[in-house]
C-alpha positions as MATLAB code, in Angstrom:
seq = 'QVQLVESGGGSVQSGGSLRLSCEASGFDHSRGSMAWFRQGPGTKREGIAAIDSFGTTTYADSVKGRFTISQDNAKSTLYLQMNSLSPDDTAMYYCAADRRITRITKFTLAAEFMHRGQGTQVTVSS';
ca = [
     -17.855   10.383  177.174;
     -14.156   10.781  176.342;
     -12.919   10.199  172.856;
      -9.259   10.472  171.616;
      -8.384   10.142  168.168;
      -4.753   10.217  167.029;
      -3.383   10.970  163.573;
      -0.357   12.135  162.027;
       1.701    8.649  162.031;
       3.310    7.420  158.955;
       6.696    6.121  157.512;
       9.749    8.278  157.786;
      13.541    7.829  157.232;
      15.771    7.861  160.137;
      16.771   11.270  161.146;
      13.243   12.543  160.162;
      10.537   14.251  161.805;
       6.677   13.717  162.372;
       4.114   15.556  164.246;
       1.287   13.404  165.902;
      -2.134   15.166  166.938;
      -4.713   13.893  169.396;
      -8.039   15.328  169.103;
     -10.096   15.049  172.393;
     -13.627   15.325  172.720;
     -15.411   15.209  176.280;
     -12.184   15.910  177.917;
     -11.612   19.142  180.151;
      -8.233   20.379  179.376;
      -8.465   22.568  182.418;
      -8.301   19.638  184.681;
      -6.194   16.475  184.575;
      -3.316   15.490  182.249;
      -2.779   14.018  178.919;
       0.033   11.910  177.590;
       1.728    9.948  174.805;
       2.326    6.185  175.252;
       4.012    3.934  172.759;
       4.238    0.015  172.200;
       6.710   -1.314  169.857;
       6.746   -5.120  168.322;
       7.613   -7.340  171.206;
       8.029   -4.306  173.821;
       5.807   -3.456  176.781;
       4.138   -0.132  176.728;
       6.122    2.940  177.255;
       5.052    6.386  178.531;
       6.968    8.843  176.705;
       5.569   12.341  177.508;
       2.749   13.901  179.587;
       1.705   17.313  180.387;
      -0.792   18.688  182.853;
      -3.190   21.787  182.734;
      -0.400   24.106  184.190;
       1.813   23.159  181.533;
       4.410   21.120  183.221;
       5.694   18.455  181.124;
       7.797   15.179  181.515;
       9.378   12.960  179.359;
      10.901    9.525  179.320;
      14.665    9.546  179.042;
      14.429    7.659  175.550;
      13.010   10.717  173.866;
      14.141   13.561  175.994;
      15.417   16.337  173.949;
      13.751   14.841  170.714;
      10.304   14.915  171.473;
       8.052   17.781  172.521;
       4.484   17.460  174.026;
       2.116   20.413  173.757;
      -1.699   21.021  173.933;
      -3.767   23.568  172.204;
      -6.719   23.865  174.492;
      -8.828   26.118  172.251;
      -8.587   23.248  169.925;
      -8.946   20.483  172.338;
      -5.941   18.887  170.698;
      -2.554   17.335  172.194;
       0.472   17.136  169.979;
       3.636   15.272  170.022;
       6.539   16.831  167.865;
       8.929   14.086  167.218;
      12.619   14.857  165.655;
      15.539   12.906  165.081;
      13.631    9.598  164.754;
      15.527    6.462  164.929;
      14.104    2.882  164.041;
      14.081    2.138  167.595;
      11.001    4.747  167.729;
       9.044    2.282  165.542;
       5.853    1.880  167.399;
       2.179    2.304  167.856;
       1.681    5.830  169.653;
      -1.372    6.300  171.687;
      -2.817    9.539  173.108;
      -4.050    9.242  176.782;
      -6.075   11.544  179.303;
      -7.188   11.410  182.984;
      -8.694   13.904  185.048;
      -7.493   12.263  188.283;
      -3.943   13.062  187.280;
      -3.920   16.691  188.239;
      -0.141   17.394  188.403;
       2.786   16.036  186.780;
       5.081   13.960  188.988;
       8.073   11.400  188.443;
       5.282    8.747  188.449;
       3.032   10.115  185.845;
       4.655    8.172  182.955;
       3.991    4.784  184.830;
       0.459    5.476  185.569;
      -2.776    3.896  184.122;
      -4.446    6.696  182.343;
      -8.241    6.362  182.337;
      -8.788    7.044  178.687;
      -6.855    5.885  175.578;
      -7.130    6.420  171.695;
      -6.705    3.690  169.179;
      -3.568    4.748  168.370;
      -1.424    5.765  165.030;
       1.416    3.766  163.607;
       5.096    5.101  163.389;
       7.592    3.386  161.500;
      11.079    4.681  161.051;
      13.522    3.074  158.369;
      17.145    3.190  158.578;
];
């Protein structure tokens, strides 16, 4: 059974940084892809970053150049380094995993990932 547990969220001022972590158990990092999604108040869920087992990454335009996704397979942990945060980044951030998504494509961030964590809240104040 796949379990994803996010951590690292919190409150930060505009321009600040946070690093989110997602501990994954029961998921084989050598197969499939992992991703970060977010959903702010009154907004629809947005896929913001994804990485496959080959290390290929993709980012939403809204975070490109500011956020970096990475994974430590030895620790079964996914990370999201977030820099230059703005109030628009305020949202619940979710980690997701899916062994069926074997390679990153332009459609990956719109995909419905099989497994998702409970989320961690990020609040950015101006």
